[in-house]
XYZ file of C-alpha atoms in Angstrom:
631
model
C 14.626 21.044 -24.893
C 12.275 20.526 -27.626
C 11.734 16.532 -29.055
C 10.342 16.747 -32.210
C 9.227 12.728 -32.334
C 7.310 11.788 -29.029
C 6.987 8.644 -30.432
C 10.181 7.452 -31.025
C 11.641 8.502 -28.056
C 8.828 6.962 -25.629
C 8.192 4.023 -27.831
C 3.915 5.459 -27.318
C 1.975 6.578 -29.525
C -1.348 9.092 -28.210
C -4.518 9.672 -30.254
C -4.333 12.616 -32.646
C -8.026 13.556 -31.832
C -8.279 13.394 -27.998
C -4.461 13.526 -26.958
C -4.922 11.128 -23.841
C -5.384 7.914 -25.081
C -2.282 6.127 -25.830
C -0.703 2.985 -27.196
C 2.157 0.439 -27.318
C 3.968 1.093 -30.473
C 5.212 -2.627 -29.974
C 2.264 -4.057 -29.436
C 0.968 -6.439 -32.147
C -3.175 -5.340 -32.236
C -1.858 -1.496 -32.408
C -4.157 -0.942 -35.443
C -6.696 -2.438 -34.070
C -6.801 -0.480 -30.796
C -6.551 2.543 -32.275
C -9.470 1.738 -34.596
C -11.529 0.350 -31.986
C -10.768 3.560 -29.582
C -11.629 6.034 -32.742
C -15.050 4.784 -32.853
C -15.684 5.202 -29.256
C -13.964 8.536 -29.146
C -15.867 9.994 -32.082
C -19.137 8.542 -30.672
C -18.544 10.984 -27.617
C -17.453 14.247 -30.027
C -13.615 13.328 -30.104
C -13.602 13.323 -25.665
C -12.512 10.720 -23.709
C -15.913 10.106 -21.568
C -14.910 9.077 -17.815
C -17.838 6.788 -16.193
C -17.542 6.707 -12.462
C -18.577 2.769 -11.691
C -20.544 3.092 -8.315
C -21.114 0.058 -5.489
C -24.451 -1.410 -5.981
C -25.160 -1.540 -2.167
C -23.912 1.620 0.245
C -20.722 0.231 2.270
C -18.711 1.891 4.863
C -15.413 3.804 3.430
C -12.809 2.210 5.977
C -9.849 1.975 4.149
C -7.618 1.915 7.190
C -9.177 -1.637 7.385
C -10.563 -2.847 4.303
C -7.701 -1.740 1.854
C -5.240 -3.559 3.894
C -5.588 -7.283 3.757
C -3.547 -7.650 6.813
C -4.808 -5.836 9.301
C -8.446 -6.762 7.795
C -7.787 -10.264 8.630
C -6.252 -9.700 12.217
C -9.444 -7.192 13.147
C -11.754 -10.140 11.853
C -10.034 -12.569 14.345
C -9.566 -10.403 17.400
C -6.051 -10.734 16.597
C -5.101 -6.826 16.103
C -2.333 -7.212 19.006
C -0.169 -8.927 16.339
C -0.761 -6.100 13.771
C 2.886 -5.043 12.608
C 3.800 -2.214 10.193
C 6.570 -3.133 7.683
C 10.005 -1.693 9.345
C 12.394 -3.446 7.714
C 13.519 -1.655 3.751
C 16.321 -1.018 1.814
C 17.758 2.149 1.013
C 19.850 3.356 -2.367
C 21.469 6.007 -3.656
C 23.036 6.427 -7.030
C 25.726 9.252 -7.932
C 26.002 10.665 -12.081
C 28.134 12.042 -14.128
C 26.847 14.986 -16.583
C 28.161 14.109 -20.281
C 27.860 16.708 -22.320
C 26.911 15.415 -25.698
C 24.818 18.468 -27.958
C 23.761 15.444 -29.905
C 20.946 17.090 -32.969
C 17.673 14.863 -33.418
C 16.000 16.613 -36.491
C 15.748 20.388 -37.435
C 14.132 20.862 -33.784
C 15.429 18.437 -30.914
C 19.031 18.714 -29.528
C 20.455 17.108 -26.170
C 22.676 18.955 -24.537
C 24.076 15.850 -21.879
C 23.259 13.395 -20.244
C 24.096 11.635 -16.814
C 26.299 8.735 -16.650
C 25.844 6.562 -13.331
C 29.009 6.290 -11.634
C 28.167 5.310 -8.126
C 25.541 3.491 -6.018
C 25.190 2.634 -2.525
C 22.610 1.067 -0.322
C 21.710 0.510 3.145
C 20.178 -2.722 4.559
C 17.720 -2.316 7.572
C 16.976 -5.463 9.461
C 15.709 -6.509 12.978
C 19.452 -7.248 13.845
C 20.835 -3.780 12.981
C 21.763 -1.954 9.118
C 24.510 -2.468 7.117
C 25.626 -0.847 3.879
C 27.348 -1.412 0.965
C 29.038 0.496 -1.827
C 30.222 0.064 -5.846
C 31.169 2.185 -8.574
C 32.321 2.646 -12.018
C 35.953 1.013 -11.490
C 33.970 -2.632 -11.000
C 32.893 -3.829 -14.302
C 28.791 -3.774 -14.371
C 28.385 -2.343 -11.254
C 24.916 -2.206 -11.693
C 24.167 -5.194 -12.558
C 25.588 -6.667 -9.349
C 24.433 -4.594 -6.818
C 21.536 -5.195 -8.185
C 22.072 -8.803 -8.115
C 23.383 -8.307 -4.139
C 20.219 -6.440 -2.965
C 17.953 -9.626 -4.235
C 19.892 -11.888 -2.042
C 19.857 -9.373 0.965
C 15.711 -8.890 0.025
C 15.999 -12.170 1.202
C 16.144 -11.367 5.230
C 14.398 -8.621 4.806
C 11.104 -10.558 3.559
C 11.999 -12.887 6.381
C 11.874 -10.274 8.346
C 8.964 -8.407 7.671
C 6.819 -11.832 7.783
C 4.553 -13.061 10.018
C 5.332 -15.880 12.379
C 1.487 -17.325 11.640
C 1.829 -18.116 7.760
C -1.958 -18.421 7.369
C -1.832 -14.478 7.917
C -2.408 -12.704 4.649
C 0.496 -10.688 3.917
C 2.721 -7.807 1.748
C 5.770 -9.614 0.762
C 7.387 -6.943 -1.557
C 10.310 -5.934 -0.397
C 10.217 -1.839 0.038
C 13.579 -0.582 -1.868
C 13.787 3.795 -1.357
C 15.268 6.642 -2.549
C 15.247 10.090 -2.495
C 13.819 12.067 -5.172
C 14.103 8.641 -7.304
C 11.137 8.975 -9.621
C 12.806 11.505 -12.098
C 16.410 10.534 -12.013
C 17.406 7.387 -10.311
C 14.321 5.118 -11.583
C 15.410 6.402 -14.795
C 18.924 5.502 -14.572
C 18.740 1.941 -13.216
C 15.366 1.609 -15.627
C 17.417 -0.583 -18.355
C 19.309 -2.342 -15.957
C 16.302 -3.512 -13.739
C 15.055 -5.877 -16.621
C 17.193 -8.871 -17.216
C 17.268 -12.423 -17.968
C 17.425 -13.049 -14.083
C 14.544 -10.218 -13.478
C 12.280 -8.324 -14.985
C 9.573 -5.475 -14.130
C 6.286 -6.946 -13.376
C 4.352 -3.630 -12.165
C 4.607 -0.298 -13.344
C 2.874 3.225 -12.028
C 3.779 6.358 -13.138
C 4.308 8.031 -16.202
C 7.041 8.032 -19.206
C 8.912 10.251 -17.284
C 8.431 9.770 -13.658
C 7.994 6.224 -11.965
C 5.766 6.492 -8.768
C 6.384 2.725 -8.284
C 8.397 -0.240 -10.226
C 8.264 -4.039 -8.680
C 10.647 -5.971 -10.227
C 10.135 -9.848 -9.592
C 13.168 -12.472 -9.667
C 12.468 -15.299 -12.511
C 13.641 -18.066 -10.462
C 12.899 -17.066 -6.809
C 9.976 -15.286 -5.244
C 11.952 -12.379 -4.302
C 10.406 -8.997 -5.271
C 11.374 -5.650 -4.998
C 9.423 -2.945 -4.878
C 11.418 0.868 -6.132
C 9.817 4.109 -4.235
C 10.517 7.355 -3.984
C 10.475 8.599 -0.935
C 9.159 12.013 -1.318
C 5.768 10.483 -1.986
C 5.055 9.989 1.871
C 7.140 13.398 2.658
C 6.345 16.870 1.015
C 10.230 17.321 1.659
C 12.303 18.876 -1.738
C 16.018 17.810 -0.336
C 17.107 15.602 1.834
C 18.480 17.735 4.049
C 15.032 18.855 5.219
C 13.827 15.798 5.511
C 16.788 14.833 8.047
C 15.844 18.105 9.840
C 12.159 17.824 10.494
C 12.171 13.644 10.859
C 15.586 12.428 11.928
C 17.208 12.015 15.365
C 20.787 13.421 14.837
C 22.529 10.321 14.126
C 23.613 10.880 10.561
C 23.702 14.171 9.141
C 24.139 14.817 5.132
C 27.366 15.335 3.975
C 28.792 17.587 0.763
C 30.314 16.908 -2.296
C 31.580 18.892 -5.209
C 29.103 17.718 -8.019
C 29.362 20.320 -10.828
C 33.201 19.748 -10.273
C 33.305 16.113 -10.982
C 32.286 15.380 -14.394
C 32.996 12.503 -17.059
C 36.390 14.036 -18.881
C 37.908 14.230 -15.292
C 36.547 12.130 -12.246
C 39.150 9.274 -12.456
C 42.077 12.290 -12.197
C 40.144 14.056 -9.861
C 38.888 10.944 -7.186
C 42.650 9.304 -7.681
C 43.668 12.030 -5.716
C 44.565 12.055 -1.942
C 43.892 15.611 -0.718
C 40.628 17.018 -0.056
C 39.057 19.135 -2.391
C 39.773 23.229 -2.709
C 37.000 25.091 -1.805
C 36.277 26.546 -5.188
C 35.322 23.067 -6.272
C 32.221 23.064 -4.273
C 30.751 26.455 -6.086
C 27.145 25.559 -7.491
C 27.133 27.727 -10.698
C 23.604 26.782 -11.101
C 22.228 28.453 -8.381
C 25.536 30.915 -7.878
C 26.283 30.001 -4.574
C 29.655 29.008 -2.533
C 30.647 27.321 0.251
C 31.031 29.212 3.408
C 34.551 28.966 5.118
C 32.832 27.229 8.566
C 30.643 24.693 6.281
C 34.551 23.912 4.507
C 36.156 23.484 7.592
C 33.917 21.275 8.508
C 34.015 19.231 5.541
C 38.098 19.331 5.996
C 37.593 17.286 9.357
C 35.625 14.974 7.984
C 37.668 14.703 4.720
C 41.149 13.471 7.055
C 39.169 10.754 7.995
C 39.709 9.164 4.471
C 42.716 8.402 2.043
C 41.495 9.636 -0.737
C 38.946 11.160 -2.603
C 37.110 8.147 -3.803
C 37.160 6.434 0.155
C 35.606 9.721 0.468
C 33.142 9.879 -2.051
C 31.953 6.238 -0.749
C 31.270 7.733 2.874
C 29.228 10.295 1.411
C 27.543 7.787 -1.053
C 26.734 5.719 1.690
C 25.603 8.051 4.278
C 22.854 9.564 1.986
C 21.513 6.069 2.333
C 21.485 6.174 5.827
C 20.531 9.501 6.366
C 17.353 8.685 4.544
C 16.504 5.662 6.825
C 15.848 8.084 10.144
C 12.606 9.723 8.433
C 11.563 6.488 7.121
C 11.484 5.363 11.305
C 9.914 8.042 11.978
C 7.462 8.042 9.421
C 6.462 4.108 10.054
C 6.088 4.878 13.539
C 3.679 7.958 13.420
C 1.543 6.122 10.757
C 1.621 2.851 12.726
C -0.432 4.701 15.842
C -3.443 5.175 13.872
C -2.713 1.323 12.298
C -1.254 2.178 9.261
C 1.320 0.829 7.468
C 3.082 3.555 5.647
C 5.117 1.073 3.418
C 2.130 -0.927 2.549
C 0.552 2.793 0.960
C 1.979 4.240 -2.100
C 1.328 8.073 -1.449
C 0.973 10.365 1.102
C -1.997 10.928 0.541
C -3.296 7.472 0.444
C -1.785 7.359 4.374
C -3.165 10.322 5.213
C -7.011 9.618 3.854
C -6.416 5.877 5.978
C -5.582 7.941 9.378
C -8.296 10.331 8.736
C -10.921 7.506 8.540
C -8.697 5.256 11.586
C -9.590 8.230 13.855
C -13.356 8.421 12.466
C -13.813 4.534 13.432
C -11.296 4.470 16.498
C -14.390 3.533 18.548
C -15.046 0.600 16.489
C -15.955 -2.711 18.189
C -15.988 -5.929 16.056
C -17.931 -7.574 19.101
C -20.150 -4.532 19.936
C -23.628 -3.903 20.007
C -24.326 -0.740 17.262
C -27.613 -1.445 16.312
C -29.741 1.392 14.862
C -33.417 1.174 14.707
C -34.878 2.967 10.920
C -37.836 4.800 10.894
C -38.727 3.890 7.714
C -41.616 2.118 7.166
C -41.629 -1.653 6.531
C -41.630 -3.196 3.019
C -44.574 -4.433 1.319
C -42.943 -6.695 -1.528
C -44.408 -5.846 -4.928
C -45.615 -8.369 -7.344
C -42.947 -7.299 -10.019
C -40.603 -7.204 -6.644
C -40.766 -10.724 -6.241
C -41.123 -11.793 -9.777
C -37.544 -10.162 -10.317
C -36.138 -12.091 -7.157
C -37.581 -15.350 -8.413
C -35.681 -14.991 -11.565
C -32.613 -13.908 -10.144
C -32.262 -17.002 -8.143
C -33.648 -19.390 -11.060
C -30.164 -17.747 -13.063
C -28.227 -17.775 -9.965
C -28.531 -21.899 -10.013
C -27.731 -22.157 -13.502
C -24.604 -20.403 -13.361
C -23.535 -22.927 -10.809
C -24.923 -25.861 -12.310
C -28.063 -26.316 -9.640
C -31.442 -27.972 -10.316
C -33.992 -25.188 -9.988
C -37.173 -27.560 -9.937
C -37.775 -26.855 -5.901
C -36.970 -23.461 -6.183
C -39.470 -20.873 -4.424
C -42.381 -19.305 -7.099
C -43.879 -16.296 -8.216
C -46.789 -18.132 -6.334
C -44.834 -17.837 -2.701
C -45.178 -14.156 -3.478
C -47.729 -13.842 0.072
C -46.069 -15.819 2.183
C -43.048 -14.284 1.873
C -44.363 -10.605 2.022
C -45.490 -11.052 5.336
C -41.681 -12.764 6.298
C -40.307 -9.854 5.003
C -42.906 -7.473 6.675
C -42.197 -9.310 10.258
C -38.902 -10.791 10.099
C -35.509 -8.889 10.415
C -32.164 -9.879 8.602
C -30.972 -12.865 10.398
C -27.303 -11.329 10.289
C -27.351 -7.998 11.353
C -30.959 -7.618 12.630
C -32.428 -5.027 10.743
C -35.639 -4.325 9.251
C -36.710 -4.472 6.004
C -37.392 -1.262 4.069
C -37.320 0.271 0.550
C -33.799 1.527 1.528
C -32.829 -2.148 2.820
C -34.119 -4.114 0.903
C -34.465 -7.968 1.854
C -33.642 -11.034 -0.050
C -33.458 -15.235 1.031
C -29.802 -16.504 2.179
C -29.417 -20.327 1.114
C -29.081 -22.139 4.890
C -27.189 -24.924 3.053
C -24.950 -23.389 -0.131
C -25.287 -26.581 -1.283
C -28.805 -26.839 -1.829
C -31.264 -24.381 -4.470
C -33.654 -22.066 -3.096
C -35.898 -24.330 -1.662
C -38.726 -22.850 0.730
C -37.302 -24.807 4.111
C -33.565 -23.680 2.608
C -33.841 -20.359 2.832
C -34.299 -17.337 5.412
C -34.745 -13.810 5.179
C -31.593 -11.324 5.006
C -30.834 -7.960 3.843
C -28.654 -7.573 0.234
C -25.994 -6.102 1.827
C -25.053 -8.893 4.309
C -26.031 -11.308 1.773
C -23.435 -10.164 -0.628
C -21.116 -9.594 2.181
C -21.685 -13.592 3.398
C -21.557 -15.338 -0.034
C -18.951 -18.003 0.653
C -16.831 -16.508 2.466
C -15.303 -16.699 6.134
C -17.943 -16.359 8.744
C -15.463 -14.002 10.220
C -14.842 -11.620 7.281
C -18.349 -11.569 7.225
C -18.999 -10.028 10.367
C -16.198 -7.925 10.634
C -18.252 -6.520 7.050
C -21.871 -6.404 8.505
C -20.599 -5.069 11.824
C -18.418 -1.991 9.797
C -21.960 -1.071 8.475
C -23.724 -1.079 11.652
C -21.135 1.413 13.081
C -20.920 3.465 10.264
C -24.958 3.732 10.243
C -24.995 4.425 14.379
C -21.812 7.001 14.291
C -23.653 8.421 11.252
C -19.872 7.908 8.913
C -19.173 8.351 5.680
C -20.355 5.241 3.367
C -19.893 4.808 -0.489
C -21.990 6.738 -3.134
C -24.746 4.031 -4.823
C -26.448 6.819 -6.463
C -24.596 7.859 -10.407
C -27.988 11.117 -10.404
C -26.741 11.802 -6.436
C -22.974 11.440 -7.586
C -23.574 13.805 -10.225
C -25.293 16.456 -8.117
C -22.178 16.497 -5.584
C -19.416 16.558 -7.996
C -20.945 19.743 -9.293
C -19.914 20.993 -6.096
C -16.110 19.932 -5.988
C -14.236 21.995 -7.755
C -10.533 23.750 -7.816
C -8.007 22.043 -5.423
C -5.471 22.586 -2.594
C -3.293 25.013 -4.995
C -6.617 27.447 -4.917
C -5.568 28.170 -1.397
C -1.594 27.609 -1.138
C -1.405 29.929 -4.117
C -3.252 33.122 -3.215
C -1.242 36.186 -1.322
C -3.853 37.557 1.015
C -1.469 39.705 3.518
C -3.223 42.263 5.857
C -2.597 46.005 5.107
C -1.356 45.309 1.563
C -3.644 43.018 -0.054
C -6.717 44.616 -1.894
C -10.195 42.880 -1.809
C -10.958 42.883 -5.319
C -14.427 41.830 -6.925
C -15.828 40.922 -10.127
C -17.319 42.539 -13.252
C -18.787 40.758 -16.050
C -17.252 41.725 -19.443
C -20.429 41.663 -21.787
C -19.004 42.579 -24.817
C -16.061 39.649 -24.484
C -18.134 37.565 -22.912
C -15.771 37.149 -19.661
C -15.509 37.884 -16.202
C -12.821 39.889 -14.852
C -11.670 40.659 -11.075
C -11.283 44.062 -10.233
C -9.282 45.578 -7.456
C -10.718 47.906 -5.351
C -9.634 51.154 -3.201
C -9.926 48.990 -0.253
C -7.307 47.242 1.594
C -7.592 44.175 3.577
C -6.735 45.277 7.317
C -7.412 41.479 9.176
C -7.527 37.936 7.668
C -10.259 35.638 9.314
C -8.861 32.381 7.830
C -7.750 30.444 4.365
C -10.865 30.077 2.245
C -12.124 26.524 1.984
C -14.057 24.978 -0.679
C -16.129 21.391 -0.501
C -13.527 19.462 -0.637
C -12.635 20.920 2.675
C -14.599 19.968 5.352
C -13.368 16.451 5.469
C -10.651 17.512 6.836
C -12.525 19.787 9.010
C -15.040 17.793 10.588
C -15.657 17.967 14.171
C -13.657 21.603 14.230
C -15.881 24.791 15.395
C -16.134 27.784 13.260
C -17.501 30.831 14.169
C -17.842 31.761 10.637
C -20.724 29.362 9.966
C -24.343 29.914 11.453
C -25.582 26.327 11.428
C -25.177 23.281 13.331
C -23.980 24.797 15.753
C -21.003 26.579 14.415
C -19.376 23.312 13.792
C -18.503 21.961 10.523
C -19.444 18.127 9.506
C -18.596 15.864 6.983
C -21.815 14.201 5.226
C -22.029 10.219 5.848
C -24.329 8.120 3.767
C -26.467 9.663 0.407
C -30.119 8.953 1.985
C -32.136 10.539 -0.748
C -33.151 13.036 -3.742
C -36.272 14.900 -2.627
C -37.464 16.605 -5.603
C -40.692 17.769 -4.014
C -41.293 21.731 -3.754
C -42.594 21.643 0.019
C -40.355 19.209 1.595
C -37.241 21.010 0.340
C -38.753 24.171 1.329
C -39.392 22.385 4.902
C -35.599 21.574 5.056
C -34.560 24.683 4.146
C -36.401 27.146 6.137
C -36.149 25.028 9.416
C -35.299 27.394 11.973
C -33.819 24.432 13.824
C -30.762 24.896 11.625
C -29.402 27.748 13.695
C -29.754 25.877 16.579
C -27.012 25.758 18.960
C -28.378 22.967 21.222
C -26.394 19.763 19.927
C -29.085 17.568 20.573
C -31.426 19.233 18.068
C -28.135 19.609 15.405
C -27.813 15.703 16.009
C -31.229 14.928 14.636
C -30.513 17.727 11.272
C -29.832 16.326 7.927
C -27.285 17.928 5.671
C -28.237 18.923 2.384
C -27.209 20.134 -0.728
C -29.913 22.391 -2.447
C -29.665 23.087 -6.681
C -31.739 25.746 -7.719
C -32.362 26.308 -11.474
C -32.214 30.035 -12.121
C -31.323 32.729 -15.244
C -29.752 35.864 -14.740
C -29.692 38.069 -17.992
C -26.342 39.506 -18.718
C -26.935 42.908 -18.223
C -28.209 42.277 -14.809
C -24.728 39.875 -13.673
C -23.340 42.731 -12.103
C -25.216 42.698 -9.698
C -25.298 39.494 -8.383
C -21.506 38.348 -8.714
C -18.955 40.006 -6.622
């Protein structure tokens, strides 16, 4: 199908010069966006110019812990035993109707039908057991009150999900699933999920496909929040999904879909006998049903009066079909303590378990201290003169008298605090890489000399005025991720720059390629000088064993820990890099890095003490000599 007006069917309109930036048509300033965003996009030659905002200070990536509030709270107050993943959901289903319509938009657009809601069905699960519940077209805005019904059930299920301990910070959307919602359902039930009794308050996804819609009640606090399923699962049917997660209890059922259509469903469901087997052909795909799966269907058809007591069975058993994965799912996630339902992707669950099981031997009360070489820090005149101001504007924003406050003059006695003292949080020493600065012993006071005490940015920022316990849970995340040697945050936009050079392609670089021994030819590549392209070139030789998939560096994330045989240093295993240290730009010390023999080493003692680098080497290859260095 072609639409020849974007706009009026999406109610956006997208810049004409960079084709991703768009804008409300409704939206009162629309001229004055798209002004404002032509001068920025022609400033940066008609491309939309992404800037990656880095942390100012280096801070351990635990999103198992830090992107849940929940579970960041309990850790903080030794209180992890109460942790609880969110088990209790609603499921819905929603059966259409195809309309054919050939309606003509223009010279250029024409819709050939559309699907007409006739059904829906949900399933309730609660700690006391599930229930369902069914309407369809015959009830007059069916729709609307389900819709209306699932906010009053939402009701228990919030109640519920809560904690007992109401000072516990908490999730109190209420998950409501279905499968394979975001291109068809969400779509469906989009104009009936705004009303003068609710309305959407969150959207993510695109025009077309709705990743996630929270819709908040206007007079009570309920909220509902509409996923699709299949973006924890990598599941295309349901079916599948009941095969690989579910226990047995429910299995899908079948239904003549192509058969049933708007000019004769109320005929056709009105009817008492079960359906003739030619009504469950599937012309799209030009398949029918085998005469076991009928007979099977027959026996399960006598159950029911008629066709539409049938049709509500099946309606309602796709709801409950869906909730065995869901258990499953919650419960896998929930061992590596993650809540699935409190994620929006798979993806997002999966990075939080990768990083659970990289800080599984964390220990808010242990004792992970890690001694730095580096040598101590002599403050700087211009050092200190900085600090003084920043404090000096740090009282004025809150309205403190800065007369007391500590002087360029206080310069040497506070470079030799700072030369023998150690953060008075975590204990560390001061160096060029942590730097020091003065915590305020009473908030209430300026920096006075006798009010303040040497401590490290990091933990400063981390204390600011918030719980003691937060606090620690913070500094102490940092000292384990420095000990373990784990991965910490980019503060570097030069070292950011350097790696993302390195990332490229994705995982479709390696699902997609057909590498099969004894058929597949190893090809190379030849440089096309006089088109100014590279092509790849099979050869006479076939491939006779494959080693492995190829992996690129986005790769051994996933990988760390594993052994490889393939690669000749640290000790044949691969490792994912922790924290950014440094850019050494001198000739001899990268030379010393990279011709250390100790790099081969297979003692893991010596690997331990190796740094991981990435080298970039400036270089020109004239074209007529490519040839011979690509392959």
């Amino acid at each position: 199908m072609y639409i020849s007006d974007v706009e009026a069917l999406t109610e956006f309109r997208y810049s004409n010069i960079c084709h991703k930036q768009v804008f409300r048509i409704g939206d009162t300033n629309l001229q004055q966006s798209i002004r404002n965003h032509m001068k920025k996009c022609q400033k940066n030659g008609w491309k939309i110019m992404k800037k990656v905002i880095l942390e100012k200070y280096a801070k351990p990536f635990v999103p198992h812990i830090l992107s849940n509030k929940t579970y960041n709270y309990l850790l903080a107050n030794n209180l992890t035993h109460l942790f609880k993943p969110t088990r209790y959901y609603i499921t819905y289903d929603i059966e259409t109707l195809e309309k054919k319509v050939n309606e003509k938009f223009g010279d250029s657009s024409q819709v050939t039908a559309t699907l007409i809601p006739y059904t829906i069905a949900s399933t309730v699960k609660l700690s006391s057991g599930i229930h369902s519940c069914y309407y369809d077209i015959r009830t007059e805005d069916f729709l609307d009150k389900r819709l209306k019904q699932v906010f009053e059930e939402a009701k228990q299920v919030k109640k519920d999900n809560k904690y007992i301990d109401e000072t516990i910070p908490q999730y109190y959307e209420v998950p409501v699933i279905r499968f394979n919602s975001a291109k068809f359902d969400a779509s469906i039930l989009f104009k009936n999920l705004k009303s003068k009794d609710w309305t959407i308050s969150k959207y993510l996804g695109q025009n077309t496909i709705a990743k996630q819609i929270i819709v908040k009640h206007q007079s009570s606090s309920i909220q509902l929040r509409f996923v699709d399923f299949k973006i924890y699962s990598m599941q295309h049917k349901l079916k599948d999904a009941e095969k690989y997660f579910g226990n047995g209890q429910y299995k899908k059922g079948r239904f003549p879909h192509e058969f049933i259509n708007t000019n004769n469903y109320m005929n056709q469901l009105n009817k008492c006998e079960p359906f003739p087997i030619e009504a469950f052909d599937n012309k799209l795909r030009n398949k029918k049903l085998s005469e076991v799966k009928y007979k099977e269907y027959l026996v399960e058809a006598a159950k029911h009066k008629s066709r539409w007591d049938y049709l509500k069975h099946y309606n309602i058993l796709d709801t409950r079909v869906l909730t065995e994965p869901i258990d499953y799912l919650i419960e896998l996630m929930f061992k590596y303590k993650v809540d699935m339902l409190g994620n929006i992707s798979m993806s997002q669950c999966s990075n939080a378990i990768k990083y659970s099981m990289a800080n599984n031997g964390f220990n808010i009360n242990g004792d992970q201290n890690c001694e730095s070489t580096d040598k101590s820090i002599e403050i700087t005149q211009n050092y200190w003169r900085a600090k003084v101001h920043s404090y000096i504007e740090q009282n004025s924003k809150k309205g403190r008298d800065s007369s007391n406050n500590v002087t360029i003059d206080d310069q040497d006695y506070f470079k030799e605090k700072f030369k023998n003292q150690r953060c008075h949080m975590c204990n560390v020493r001061f160096t060029w890489k942590i730097r020091p600065t003065l915590d305020r012993i009473d908030n209430s006071k300026d920096h006075q000399k006798d009010n303040v005490i040497p401590c490290c940015l990091y933990c400063n920022v981390c204390k600011a005025n918030r719980d003691e316990r937060q606090m620690k849970l913070k500094v102490q995340l940092k000292k384990y991720a420095l000990f373990k040697q784990l991965p910490m945050t980019l503060t570097s936009d030069e070292g950011f720059q350097l790696l993302r050079k390195g990332i490229i392609g994705g995982i479709s670089n390696v699902m997609h390629r057909y590498n099969i021994a004894g058929e597949t030819r190893i090809n190379h590549f030849e440089f096309d000088q006089e088109n100014k392209c590279v092509h790849s070139i099979d050869s006479d030789n076939v491939i006779t064993h494959v080693v492995q998939l190829d992996f690129h560096s986005q790769y051994p994330s996933v990988m760390s820990g594993e052994s490889n045989a393939l690669n000749p240093y640290t000790n044949h295993i691969i490792y994912m890099p922790a924290q950014l240290i440094e850019k050494i730009a001198d000739q001899d010390r990268c030379k010393a890095l990279i011709y250390d023999t100790n790099r081969f080493s297979n003692d893991p003692l010596v690997v331990d003490k190796m740094l991981i680098f990435v080298a970039e080497i400036k270089g020109h290859v004239d074209e007529k000599c490519l040839n011979e260095v690509i392959y």
